[in-house]
Every structure is written in structure tokens, then in C-alpha cells.
PDB file of C-alpha atoms in Angstrom:
ATOM      1  CA  UNK A 244     -25.652  -2.725  -1.330  1.00 64.00           C
ATOM      2  CA  UNK A 245     -23.477   0.179  -2.674  1.00 71.00           C
ATOM      3  CA  UNK A 246     -21.945   2.574  -0.254  1.00 80.00           C
ATOM      4  CA  UNK A 247     -23.153   5.991  -0.101  1.00 82.00           C
ATOM      5  CA  UNK A 248     -19.625   7.035  -0.799  1.00 84.00           C
ATOM      6  CA  UNK A 249     -19.360   4.777  -4.023  1.00 83.00           C
ATOM      7  CA  UNK A 250     -22.808   6.305  -5.109  1.00 86.00           C
ATOM      8  CA  UNK A 251     -21.782   9.915  -4.744  1.00 87.00           C
ATOM      9  CA  UNK A 252     -18.209   9.006  -6.748  1.00 86.00           C
ATOM     10  CA  UNK A 253     -20.313   7.442  -9.476  1.00 85.00           C
ATOM     11  CA  UNK A 254     -22.865  10.516  -9.850  1.00 88.00           C
ATOM     12  CA  UNK A 255     -19.918  12.740  -9.982  1.00 85.00           C
ATOM     13  CA  UNK A 256     -18.316  11.097 -12.716  1.00 84.00           C
ATOM     14  CA  UNK A 257     -21.186  10.475 -14.639  1.00 83.00           C
ATOM     15  CA  UNK A 258     -23.958  12.778 -13.773  1.00 84.00           C
ATOM     16  CA  UNK A 259     -26.526   9.755 -13.246  1.00 85.00           C
ATOM     17  CA  UNK A 260     -29.300  10.369 -10.833  1.00 86.00           C
ATOM     18  CA  UNK A 261     -28.799   8.411  -7.136  1.00 87.00           C
ATOM     19  CA  UNK A 262     -31.400   5.582  -8.479  1.00 87.00           C
ATOM     20  CA  UNK A 263     -29.595   4.918 -11.589  1.00 86.00           C
ATOM     21  CA  UNK A 264     -26.097   5.108  -9.732  1.00 84.00           C
ATOM     22  CA  UNK A 265     -27.285   2.451  -7.262  1.00 86.00           C
ATOM     23  CA  UNK A 266     -28.521   0.396  -9.884  1.00 85.00           C
ATOM     24  CA  UNK A 267     -25.466   0.036 -11.909  1.00 85.00           C
ATOM     25  CA  UNK A 268     -22.991  -0.436  -8.839  1.00 83.00           C
ATOM     26  CA  UNK A 269     -25.363  -3.197  -7.515  1.00 85.00           C
ATOM     27  CA  UNK A 270     -25.080  -4.827 -11.166  1.00 83.00           C
ATOM     28  CA  UNK A 271     -21.132  -4.386 -10.711  1.00 78.00           C
ATOM     29  CA  UNK A 272     -21.168  -5.577  -7.191  1.00 78.00           C
ATOM     30  CA  UNK A 273     -19.798  -2.510  -6.000  1.00 79.00           C
ATOM     31  CA  UNK A 274     -17.141  -1.864  -8.319  1.00 82.00           C
ATOM     32  CA  UNK A 275     -17.215   1.729  -9.096  1.00 83.00           C
ATOM     33  CA  UNK A 276     -14.932   1.513 -12.214  1.00 84.00           C
ATOM     34  CA  UNK A 277     -16.990  -1.421 -13.471  1.00 82.00           C
ATOM     35  CA  UNK A 278     -20.254   0.406 -12.933  1.00 84.00           C
ATOM     36  CA  UNK A 279     -19.077   3.302 -14.659  1.00 85.00           C
ATOM     37  CA  UNK A 280     -17.725   0.906 -17.711  1.00 84.00           C
ATOM     38  CA  UNK A 281     -21.043  -0.536 -17.704  1.00 84.00           C
ATOM     39  CA  UNK A 282     -22.775   2.775 -17.653  1.00 84.00           C
ATOM     40  CA  UNK A 283     -20.767   4.255 -20.688  1.00 83.00           C
ATOM     41  CA  UNK A 284     -20.909   1.007 -22.972  1.00 78.00           C
ATOM     42  CA  UNK A 285     -24.740   0.871 -22.159  1.00 76.00           C
ATOM     43  CA  UNK A 286     -24.927   4.720 -23.487  1.00 70.00           C
ATOM     44  CA  UNK A 287     -26.184   6.055 -20.321  1.00 65.00           C
ATOM     45  CA  UNK A 288     -26.825   9.356 -19.582  1.00 54.00           C
ATOM     46  CA  UNK A 289     -27.769  11.600 -16.930  1.00 48.00           C
ATOM     47  CA  UNK A 290     -31.544  11.479 -15.437  1.00 47.00           C
ATOM     48  CA  UNK A 291     -32.475   7.941 -16.441  1.00 46.00           C
ATOM     49  CA  UNK A 292     -34.276   5.518 -14.281  1.00 47.00           C
ATOM     50  CA  UNK A 293     -31.255   2.867 -14.414  1.00 46.00           C
ATOM     51  CA  UNK A 294     -30.980  -0.255 -16.128  1.00 48.00           C
ATOM     52  CA  UNK A 295     -34.461  -2.154 -16.857  1.00 45.00           C
ATOM     53  CA  UNK A 296     -35.416  -4.929 -14.506  1.00 47.00           C
ATOM     54  CA  UNK A 297     -37.357  -7.794 -14.999  1.00 44.00           C
ATOM     55  CA  UNK A 298     -40.874  -7.249 -14.134  1.00 43.00           C
ATOM     56  CA  UNK A 299     -42.847  -9.779 -12.028  1.00 44.00           C
ATOM     57  CA  UNK A 300     -45.116 -11.859 -14.005  1.00 42.00           C
ATOM     58  CA  UNK A 301     -48.804 -11.258 -12.925  1.00 45.00           C
ATOM     59  CA  UNK A 302     -49.805 -14.856 -12.876  1.00 49.00           C
ATOM     60  CA  UNK A 303     -48.907 -17.521 -10.076  1.00 54.00           C
ATOM     61  CA  UNK A 304     -46.204 -14.534  -8.944  1.00 60.00           C
ATOM     62  CA  UNK A 305     -43.446 -16.129 -11.219  1.00 68.00           C
ATOM     63  CA  UNK A 306     -40.866 -13.669 -12.399  1.00 67.00           C
ATOM     64  CA  UNK A 307     -40.594 -13.083 -15.968  1.00 69.00           C
ATOM     65  CA  UNK A 308     -37.100 -14.191 -17.831  1.00 73.00           C
ATOM     66  CA  UNK A 309     -34.692 -11.551 -18.291  1.00 70.00           C
ATOM     67  CA  UNK A 310     -34.903  -9.986 -21.641  1.00 70.00           C
ATOM     68  CA  UNK A 311     -32.221 -10.811 -24.143  1.00 64.00           C
ATOM     69  CA  UNK A 312     -29.971  -7.857 -24.825  1.00 61.00           C
ATOM     70  CA  UNK A 313     -26.738  -7.295 -26.882  1.00 62.00           C
ATOM     71  CA  UNK A 314     -23.688  -5.743 -25.262  1.00 61.00           C
ATOM     72  CA  UNK A 315     -20.136  -4.800 -26.851  1.00 58.00           C
ATOM     73  CA  UNK A 316     -17.349  -6.059 -24.726  1.00 58.00           C
ATOM     74  CA  UNK A 317     -14.623  -5.149 -27.265  1.00 57.00           C
ATOM     75  CA  UNK A 318     -14.073  -2.197 -29.541  1.00 57.00           C
ATOM     76  CA  UNK A 319     -16.486   0.295 -27.599  1.00 58.00           C
ATOM     77  CA  UNK A 320     -17.461   3.331 -29.538  1.00 65.00           C
ATOM     78  CA  UNK A 321     -15.350   6.236 -29.602  1.00 76.00           C
ATOM     79  CA  UNK A 322     -17.625   8.234 -27.731  1.00 77.00           C
ATOM     80  CA  UNK A 323     -17.355   5.688 -24.726  1.00 75.00           C
ATOM     81  CA  UNK A 324     -13.971   5.574 -24.809  1.00 78.00           C
ATOM     82  CA  UNK A 325     -13.523   9.520 -25.079  1.00 80.00           C
ATOM     83  CA  UNK A 326     -15.830   9.496 -21.889  1.00 78.00           C
ATOM     84  CA  UNK A 327     -13.499   7.031 -19.919  1.00 76.00           C
ATOM     85  CA  UNK A 328     -10.370   9.108 -20.695  1.00 80.00           C
ATOM     86  CA  UNK A 329     -12.165  12.028 -19.515  1.00 81.00           C
ATOM     87  CA  UNK A 330     -13.039  10.509 -16.180  1.00 76.00           C
ATOM     88  CA  UNK A 331      -9.707   9.304 -15.600  1.00 76.00           C
ATOM     89  CA  UNK A 332      -7.682  12.710 -16.982  1.00 81.00           C
ATOM     90  CA  UNK A 333     -10.121  14.274 -14.053  1.00 81.00           C
ATOM     91  CA  UNK A 334      -8.995  12.334 -11.301  1.00 80.00           C
ATOM     92  CA  UNK A 335      -5.400  12.676 -12.348  1.00 80.00           C
ATOM     93  CA  UNK A 336      -5.830  16.577 -12.520  1.00 85.00           C
ATOM     94  CA  UNK A 337      -7.046  16.488  -9.348  1.00 83.00           C
ATOM     95  CA  UNK A 338      -4.598  14.828  -7.603  1.00 82.00           C
ATOM     96  CA  UNK A 339      -2.009  17.122  -9.445  1.00 85.00           C
ATOM     97  CA  UNK A 340      -3.985  19.971  -8.196  1.00 87.00           C
ATOM     98  CA  UNK A 341      -3.824  18.938  -4.660  1.00 86.00           C
ATOM     99  CA  UNK A 342      -0.044  18.517  -4.837  1.00 83.00           C
ATOM    100  CA  UNK A 343       0.035  22.079  -6.141  1.00 87.00           C
ATOM    101  CA  UNK A 344      -1.951  23.206  -3.446  1.00 87.00           C
ATOM    102  CA  UNK A 345       0.003  21.245  -0.803  1.00 84.00           C
ATOM    103  CA  UNK A 346       3.404  22.782  -2.128  1.00 83.00           C
ATOM    104  CA  UNK A 347       5.412  25.342  -0.345  1.00 68.00           C
ATOM    105  CA  UNK A 348       6.343  27.320  -3.604  1.00 62.00           C
ATOM    106  CA  UNK A 349       3.027  27.829  -4.847  1.00 57.00           C
ATOM    107  CA  UNK A 350       2.423  30.961  -7.120  1.00 53.00           C
ATOM    108  CA  UNK A 351       2.624  34.636  -5.310  1.00 48.00           C
ATOM    109  CA  UNK A 352      -1.105  35.031  -5.150  1.00 46.00           C
ATOM    110  CA  UNK A 353      -2.005  31.696  -3.862  1.00 48.00           C
ATOM    111  CA  UNK A 354      -3.772  31.696  -0.248  1.00 50.00           C
ATOM    112  CA  UNK A 355      -2.140  30.455   2.770  1.00 45.00           C
ATOM    113  CA  UNK A 356       1.429  30.307   0.992  1.00 48.00           C
ATOM    114  CA  UNK A 357       4.235  30.137   3.787  1.00 50.00           C
ATOM    115  CA  UNK A 358       7.367  31.470   1.843  1.00 51.00           C
ATOM    116  CA  UNK A 359       7.185  33.506  -1.290  1.00 51.00           C
ATOM    117  CA  UNK A 360      11.105  34.053  -2.090  1.00 53.00           C
ATOM    118  CA  UNK A 361      12.373  30.372  -2.069  1.00 52.00           C
ATOM    119  CA  UNK A 362      14.953  29.538  -4.213  1.00 56.00           C
ATOM    120  CA  UNK A 363      14.419  26.550  -6.710  1.00 56.00           C
ATOM    121  CA  UNK A 364      16.615  24.209  -4.575  1.00 58.00           C
ATOM    122  CA  UNK A 365      15.403  25.213  -1.397  1.00 67.00           C
ATOM    123  CA  UNK A 366      11.799  25.011  -2.449  1.00 69.00           C
ATOM    124  CA  UNK A 367      12.514  21.442  -3.662  1.00 78.00           C
ATOM    125  CA  UNK A 368      14.075  20.437  -0.597  1.00 80.00           C
ATOM    126  CA  UNK A 369      11.237  21.849   1.606  1.00 83.00           C
ATOM    127  CA  UNK A 370       8.431  20.231  -0.403  1.00 82.00           C
ATOM    128  CA  UNK A 371      10.253  17.002  -0.020  1.00 86.00           C
ATOM    129  CA  UNK A 372      10.540  17.303   3.750  1.00 86.00           C
ATOM    130  CA  UNK A 373       6.508  18.073   4.120  1.00 89.00           C
ATOM    131  CA  UNK A 374       5.584  15.490   1.300  1.00 90.00           C
ATOM    132  CA  UNK A 375       2.645  12.953   1.807  1.00 92.00           C
ATOM    133  CA  UNK A 376       4.600   9.600   2.796  1.00 93.00           C
ATOM    134  CA  UNK A 377       5.367   7.264   0.065  1.00 93.00           C
ATOM    135  CA  UNK A 378       2.736   4.665   1.521  1.00 96.00           C
ATOM    136  CA  UNK A 379      -0.195   7.370   0.518  1.00 95.00           C
ATOM    137  CA  UNK A 380      -2.638   5.217  -1.407  1.00 94.00           C
ATOM    138  CA  UNK A 381      -2.968   7.151  -4.882  1.00 90.00           C
ATOM    139  CA  UNK A 382      -6.432   5.248  -5.979  1.00 91.00           C
ATOM    140  CA  UNK A 383      -9.700   6.578  -5.681  1.00 91.00           C
ATOM    141  CA  UNK A 384     -11.186   6.041  -2.329  1.00 94.00           C
ATOM    142  CA  UNK A 385     -13.589   3.054  -3.278  1.00 93.00           C
ATOM    143  CA  UNK A 386     -10.825   1.075  -4.947  1.00 93.00           C
ATOM    144  CA  UNK A 387      -8.866   1.472  -1.641  1.00 95.00           C
ATOM    145  CA  UNK A 388     -12.120   0.356   0.409  1.00 96.00           C
ATOM    146  CA  UNK A 389     -12.261  -2.608  -1.912  1.00 96.00           C
ATOM    147  CA  UNK A 390      -8.654  -3.449  -1.407  1.00 96.00           C
ATOM    148  CA  UNK A 391      -8.669  -3.120   2.265  1.00 97.00           C
ATOM    149  CA  UNK A 392     -11.546  -5.688   2.249  1.00 96.00           C
ATOM    150  CA  UNK A 393      -9.482  -8.075   0.362  1.00 96.00           C
ATOM    151  CA  UNK A 394      -6.405  -7.791   2.349  1.00 96.00           C
ATOM    152  CA  UNK A 395      -8.235  -7.726   5.503  1.00 96.00           C
ATOM    153  CA  UNK A 396      -7.261  -4.221   6.640  1.00 97.00           C
ATOM    154  CA  UNK A 397      -8.477  -1.374   8.102  1.00 97.00           C
ATOM    155  CA  UNK A 398      -8.647   2.106   6.138  1.00 97.00           C
ATOM    156  CA  UNK A 399      -6.576   5.117   7.886  1.00 97.00           C
ATOM    157  CA  UNK A 400      -7.880   8.437   6.349  1.00 97.00           C
ATOM    158  CA  UNK A 401      -6.067  11.757   6.398  1.00 96.00           C
ATOM    159  CA  UNK A 402      -7.964  14.968   5.251  1.00 96.00           C
ATOM    160  CA  UNK A 403      -5.381  17.653   4.882  1.00 95.00           C
ATOM    161  CA  UNK A 404      -5.878  21.614   4.829  1.00 93.00           C
ATOM    162  CA  UNK A 405      -2.906  23.296   2.742  1.00 91.00           C
ATOM    163  CA  UNK A 406      -3.340  26.787   5.007  1.00 91.00           C
ATOM    164  CA  UNK A 407      -2.795  24.926   8.194  1.00 91.00           C
ATOM    165  CA  UNK A 408       0.771  24.161   9.038  1.00 92.00           C
ATOM    166  CA  UNK A 409      -0.497  21.175  11.120  1.00 92.00           C
ATOM    167  CA  UNK A 410      -1.161  19.272   8.048  1.00 93.00           C
ATOM    168  CA  UNK A 411       2.231  19.905   6.919  1.00 93.00           C
ATOM    169  CA  UNK A 412       3.818  19.112  10.235  1.00 92.00           C
ATOM    170  CA  UNK A 413       2.037  15.716  10.437  1.00 94.00           C
ATOM    171  CA  UNK A 414       3.665  14.632   7.179  1.00 93.00           C
ATOM    172  CA  UNK A 415       7.123  15.592   8.251  1.00 93.00           C
ATOM    173  CA  UNK A 416       6.957  14.484  11.847  1.00 93.00           C
ATOM    174  CA  UNK A 417       4.040  11.703  11.892  1.00 94.00           C
ATOM    175  CA  UNK A 418       3.676   9.704   9.015  1.00 95.00           C
ATOM    176  CA  UNK A 419       7.523   9.692   8.233  1.00 93.00           C
ATOM    177  CA  UNK A 420       8.324   8.475  11.645  1.00 93.00           C
ATOM    178  CA  UNK A 421       9.433   4.859  10.897  1.00 94.00           C
ATOM    179  CA  UNK A 422       7.334   3.249  13.992  1.00 93.00           C
ATOM    180  CA  UNK A 423       4.576   4.787  12.567  1.00 94.00           C
ATOM    181  CA  UNK A 424       5.360   3.642   8.921  1.00 95.00           C
ATOM    182  CA  UNK A 425       5.356   0.177  10.060  1.00 95.00           C
ATOM    183  CA  UNK A 426       2.146   0.452  12.350  1.00 94.00           C
ATOM    184  CA  UNK A 427       0.383   1.966   9.356  1.00 95.00           C
ATOM    185  CA  UNK A 428       1.645  -0.172   6.619  1.00 96.00           C
ATOM    186  CA  UNK A 429       1.013  -3.433   8.770  1.00 95.00           C
ATOM    187  CA  UNK A 430      -2.842  -2.900   9.597  1.00 96.00           C
ATOM    188  CA  UNK A 431      -4.240  -0.124   7.461  1.00 97.00           C
ATOM    189  CA  UNK A 432      -4.253   1.263   3.936  1.00 97.00           C
ATOM    190  CA  UNK A 433      -3.434   4.838   3.988  1.00 97.00           C
ATOM    191  CA  UNK A 434      -5.547   7.401   2.007  1.00 96.00           C
ATOM    192  CA  UNK A 435      -4.628  11.104   2.251  1.00 95.00           C
ATOM    193  CA  UNK A 436      -6.158  14.156   0.353  1.00 95.00           C
ATOM    194  CA  UNK A 437      -6.861  17.760   1.130  1.00 93.00           C
ATOM    195  CA  UNK A 438     -10.308  19.223   1.811  1.00 93.00           C
ATOM    196  CA  UNK A 439     -10.390  20.887  -1.627  1.00 92.00           C
ATOM    197  CA  UNK A 440     -10.036  17.636  -3.921  1.00 92.00           C
ATOM    198  CA  UNK A 441     -13.266  16.441  -5.259  1.00 90.00           C
ATOM    199  CA  UNK A 442     -13.029  13.312  -3.135  1.00 92.00           C
ATOM    200  CA  UNK A 443     -11.711  14.911   0.075  1.00 92.00           C
ATOM    201  CA  UNK A 444     -14.637  17.140  -0.063  1.00 92.00           C
ATOM    202  CA  UNK A 445     -16.973  14.172  -0.486  1.00 92.00           C
ATOM    203  CA  UNK A 446     -15.407  12.493   2.503  1.00 94.00           C
ATOM    204  CA  UNK A 447     -15.771  15.287   4.748  1.00 93.00           C
ATOM    205  CA  UNK A 448     -19.541  15.938   3.911  1.00 92.00           C
ATOM    206  CA  UNK A 449     -20.259  12.395   4.319  1.00 92.00           C
ATOM    207  CA  UNK A 450     -18.474  11.620   7.813  1.00 92.00           C
ATOM    208  CA  UNK A 451     -19.056  15.181   8.700  1.00 90.00           C
ATOM    209  CA  UNK A 452     -15.349  16.479   9.344  1.00 88.00           C
ATOM    210  CA  UNK A 453     -16.631  19.950  10.022  1.00 80.00           C
ATOM    211  CA  UNK A 454     -13.711  22.725  10.545  1.00 80.00           C
ATOM    212  CA  UNK A 455     -11.786  20.015  12.317  1.00 86.00           C
ATOM    213  CA  UNK A 456      -8.777  19.829  10.167  1.00 94.00           C
ATOM    214  CA  UNK A 457      -6.562  18.046   9.478  1.00 94.00           C
ATOM    215  CA  UNK A 458      -8.879  15.224  10.040  1.00 95.00           C
ATOM    216  CA  UNK A 459      -7.759  11.472  10.700  1.00 96.00           C
ATOM    217  CA  UNK A 460     -10.056   8.669  10.960  1.00 96.00           C
ATOM    218  CA  UNK A 461     -10.302   4.912  10.719  1.00 97.00           C
ATOM    219  CA  UNK A 462     -12.950   3.629   8.497  1.00 97.00           C
ATOM    220  CA  UNK A 463     -14.130  -0.261   8.631  1.00 97.00           C
ATOM    221  CA  UNK A 464     -14.001  -1.198   4.814  1.00 96.00           C
ATOM    222  CA  UNK A 465     -16.992  -4.065   5.640  1.00 95.00           C
ATOM    223  CA  UNK A 466     -19.138  -1.342   6.323  1.00 94.00           C
ATOM    224  CA  UNK A 467     -17.941   2.133   5.499  1.00 93.00           C
ATOM    225  CA  UNK A 468     -18.245   3.343   8.659  1.00 94.00           C
ATOM    226  CA  UNK A 469     -15.966   5.639  10.815  1.00 95.00           C
ATOM    227  CA  UNK A 470     -15.172   3.720  13.678  1.00 95.00           C
ATOM    228  CA  UNK A 471     -12.616   6.248  15.156  1.00 94.00           C
ATOM    229  CA  UNK A 472     -11.493   9.765  14.710  1.00 93.00           C
ATOM    230  CA  UNK A 473      -9.100  12.519  15.592  1.00 93.00           C
ATOM    231  CA  UNK A 474      -8.322  16.202  15.424  1.00 92.00           C
ATOM    232  CA  UNK A 475      -4.969  16.009  13.618  1.00 90.00           C
ATOM    233  CA  UNK A 476      -3.780  18.876  15.338  1.00 89.00           C
ATOM    234  CA  UNK A 477      -3.535  16.903  18.481  1.00 86.00           C
ATOM    235  CA  UNK A 478      -0.920  14.311  16.629  1.00 86.00           C
ATOM    236  CA  UNK A 479       1.951  16.709  17.277  1.00 78.00           C
ATOM    237  CA  UNK A 480       4.489  13.763  18.193  1.00 80.00           C
ATOM    238  CA  UNK A 481       4.842  10.270  16.737  1.00 80.00           C
ATOM    239  CA  UNK A 482       5.034   9.039  20.397  1.00 82.00           C
ATOM    240  CA  UNK A 483       1.132  10.134  20.784  1.00 79.00           C
ATOM    241  CA  UNK A 484       0.211   8.936  17.353  1.00 82.00           C
ATOM    242  CA  UNK A 485       1.642   5.260  18.365  1.00 84.00           C
ATOM    243  CA  UNK A 486      -0.687   5.588  21.088  1.00 83.00           C
ATOM    244  CA  UNK A 487      -3.933   6.325  18.953  1.00 81.00           C
ATOM    245  CA  UNK A 488      -3.022   3.637  16.720  1.00 78.00           C
TER     246      UNK A 488
END
């Protein structure tokens, strides 16, 4: 059964309805990327009722045979390829926008800016100091969940807020700590987004993060449930973080 998070992501990428999203995700075995590909290849459009299912026979309760259909595996049409490219571009743009929001050398009209007169060299050094850890997963949430199932790990989620220095302090003081890095990479897949990114907003809405940011949570990839969560502002030192983990 497709998770609610995967259904929401499918809808945001394709514009399909909830029932249609669940049908394609079930066909693809919960793999969002494959479900989107099938949706595009089948010429799907928003508002449909999902792929047709075989009807039950009226006599003797025998299911009717699955109808024969034709599909194209190679050399999809230009519109399908264009839509796939647009989806990939949207994901990349969302990631780039998050990086700009979390940087310290944002444009002068950016809200929550911490310094307006940093030199190029200084701003680069500060951005590197407060950057997300190198083990942060860049893949979409649903792909990280699926990989965590395969690798037998938990998913450690960190939702940041650019305007709160506590978010940047987590990157500098906690996630960069060698002991924390060993703990996290040994038992978790680490997934960090900010609260204004598309996936970050979806995560906060589904798991009810509220205004308690930065938010840290452990997700069970087998069920998608939030098994433990913390207010990230309490993780001020790496020693305390080790005790939590």
C-alpha cells in the first residue's frame, strides 16, 4: 500500500487525483519514480479515475481476464519526455532555492539575513562552516525511505528554518561532529530540508511539526511512522545529541 507521503508527492508532481495516485503507486509497488513514469507513458492527466481494473465476472464470481493493452517502453513521445524533464528540473530548482535560503550571503532583501556586508571570501567560509553535512541525502524523500528499507536503517529527518540561527548551529556544532557522523551514518539515512522547500512543507504537514523548528525526527521506513521527534533547539551540543541518538 502506498504511503501518504508518496501519494502527496505523486499528486504534486503530476497533478493527478488521490485515487489515481494510489492506483499508479500500487501498480509500481510503491516506487514513486516508476509510478510517475507509468503515468506519463500512459498519457495520464489530472482528474482521472486511475488505471482501469478488471471487472469481476457476474457469473460464478470469476474475475474477467485482464484486458490486453499496448505500452511503449522505449522511445516515449516528446511530450512524455518533456514532462519527465520538467519534473526533474523542478526537484533540482527546489534544492537550489533551499541552498540559497540557508546561505549567509543572501540578497539584501532576503528575510532573516544574518549579515549584509560580508566579503566574498568571508561569506564563502561562513557558508561552508554552516553548510549541511556531506552525508545529507539529496534524493527525494520517498527514494530515501525505500533505500532505508533495503539497507535496514532508520531515516533521521532534520527540518530547518533559515531565519533561526539554531538551524545553522546544528550544522556547525552537531551534524559536523565526528562521533555524531559515525552514529548517524551507521544506523540512519540522514535527510535534511528546510521548511519552505516542497518536500519540507509536505513532511511538516503530514507529521505535524508545527512551529517547533528546527525539527528532528526518526522515521521507521517500513511503516512511515514518526517513532521519535525532538525540538532541534535543544540539541545545542553534540554530547547531548549522542545521548538522544
